[in-house]
Amino acid sequence: MPWFDLPIDALRSYCPEREEEPDFDAFWAGTLAEARAHPLDASFRPVDACLRTVETFDVTFSGYGGQPIKGWLLLPRGR
């Protein structure tokens, strides 16, 4: 697979060969159905990050199997 030095038009139309297992689509359909079976339960808690131009939030939501996923969300203040 070329990693660089292709013209932009060639990069846009590049489609590598790929091999999928026979149950590829069924696996992902089941995985996504399992993930959607749990409520998202998203929470956004404001955090004072001492940034004047940015609002910061501590974010938590349910991921695969209901496991919590955590991160920070940074937004322009006064957007």
GROMACS .gro file of C-alpha atoms in nm:
model
   79
    1MET     CA    1   0.000   0.000   0.000
    2PRO     CA    2   0.143   0.341  -0.091
    3TRP     CA    3   0.173   0.571   0.208
    4PHE     CA    4   0.274   0.889   0.028
    5ASP     CA    5   0.374   1.042  -0.304
    6LEU     CA    6   0.047   0.976  -0.483
    7PRO     CA    7  -0.117   1.270  -0.659
    8ILE     CA    8  -0.425   1.402  -0.480
    9ASP     CA    9  -0.662   1.264  -0.748
   10ALA     CA   10  -0.510   0.917  -0.707
   11LEU     CA   11  -0.546   0.941  -0.330
   12ARG     CA   12  -0.913   1.034  -0.361
   13SER     CA   13  -0.989   0.732  -0.578
   14TYR     CA   14  -0.754   0.487  -0.403
   15CYS     CA   15  -0.936   0.174  -0.290
   16PRO     CA   16  -0.712  -0.095  -0.138
   17GLU     CA   17  -0.786  -0.464  -0.168
   18ARG     CA   18  -0.935  -0.608   0.148
   19GLU     CA   19  -1.037  -0.945   0.276
   20GLU     CA   20  -1.326  -0.981   0.519
   21GLU     CA   21  -1.419  -1.285   0.721
   22PRO     CA   22  -1.751  -1.443   0.612
   23ASP     CA   23  -1.923  -1.327   0.932
   24PHE     CA   24  -1.790  -0.969   0.916
   25ASP     CA   25  -2.127  -0.798   0.860
   26ALA     CA   26  -2.307  -1.020   1.112
   27PHE     CA   27  -2.038  -0.954   1.373
   28TRP     CA   28  -2.068  -0.577   1.341
   29ALA     CA   29  -2.449  -0.586   1.327
   30GLY     CA   30  -2.452  -0.780   1.655
   31THR     CA   31  -2.187  -0.560   1.814
   32LEU     CA   32  -2.376  -0.242   1.726
   33ALA     CA   33  -2.707  -0.389   1.846
   34GLU     CA   34  -2.544  -0.476   2.180
   35ALA     CA   35  -2.401  -0.125   2.212
   36ARG     CA   36  -2.739   0.033   2.135
   37ALA     CA   37  -2.911  -0.185   2.398
   38HIS     CA   38  -2.760   0.029   2.675
   39PRO     CA   39  -2.879   0.385   2.747
   40LEU     CA   40  -2.624   0.654   2.665
   41ASP     CA   41  -2.657   0.820   3.008
   42ALA     CA   42  -2.444   1.117   2.902
   43SER     CA   43  -2.342   1.374   3.161
   44PHE     CA   44  -2.161   1.703   3.106
   45ARG     CA   45  -2.017   1.856   3.425
   46PRO     CA   46  -1.858   2.203   3.395
   47VAL     CA   47  -1.493   2.214   3.504
   48ASP     CA   48  -1.298   2.526   3.599
   49ALA     CA   49  -0.986   2.474   3.386
   50CYS     CA   50  -0.872   2.838   3.428
   51LEU     CA   51  -0.908   2.902   3.056
   52ARG     CA   52  -1.067   3.237   2.971
   53THR     CA   53  -1.161   3.162   2.612
   54VAL     CA   54  -1.269   2.800   2.653
   55GLU     CA   55  -1.551   2.627   2.842
   56THR     CA   56  -1.445   2.286   2.973
   57PHE     CA   57  -1.675   1.996   3.059
   58ASP     CA   58  -1.602   1.659   3.217
   59VAL     CA   59  -1.802   1.418   2.999
   60THR     CA   60  -1.911   1.064   3.085
   61PHE     CA   61  -2.129   0.832   2.877
   62SER     CA   62  -2.198   0.460   2.850
   63GLY     CA   63  -1.989   0.271   2.597
   64TYR     CA   64  -1.984  -0.093   2.493
   65GLY     CA   65  -2.137  -0.318   2.758
   66GLY     CA   66  -2.240  -0.013   2.958
   67GLN     CA   67  -1.879   0.064   3.050
   68PRO     CA   68  -1.823   0.434   3.124
   69ILE     CA   69  -1.627   0.637   2.872
   70LYS     CA   70  -1.481   0.961   3.002
   71GLY     CA   71  -1.326   1.264   2.841
   72TRP     CA   72  -1.315   1.640   2.835
   73LEU     CA   73  -1.514   1.856   2.598
   74LEU     CA   74  -1.364   2.196   2.514
   75LEU     CA   75  -1.586   2.458   2.352
   76PRO     CA   76  -1.524   2.823   2.263
   77ARG     CA   77  -1.658   3.041   2.545
   78GLY     CA   78  -1.962   3.247   2.441
   79ARG     CA   79  -2.010   3.049   2.120
   0.00000   0.00000   0.00000
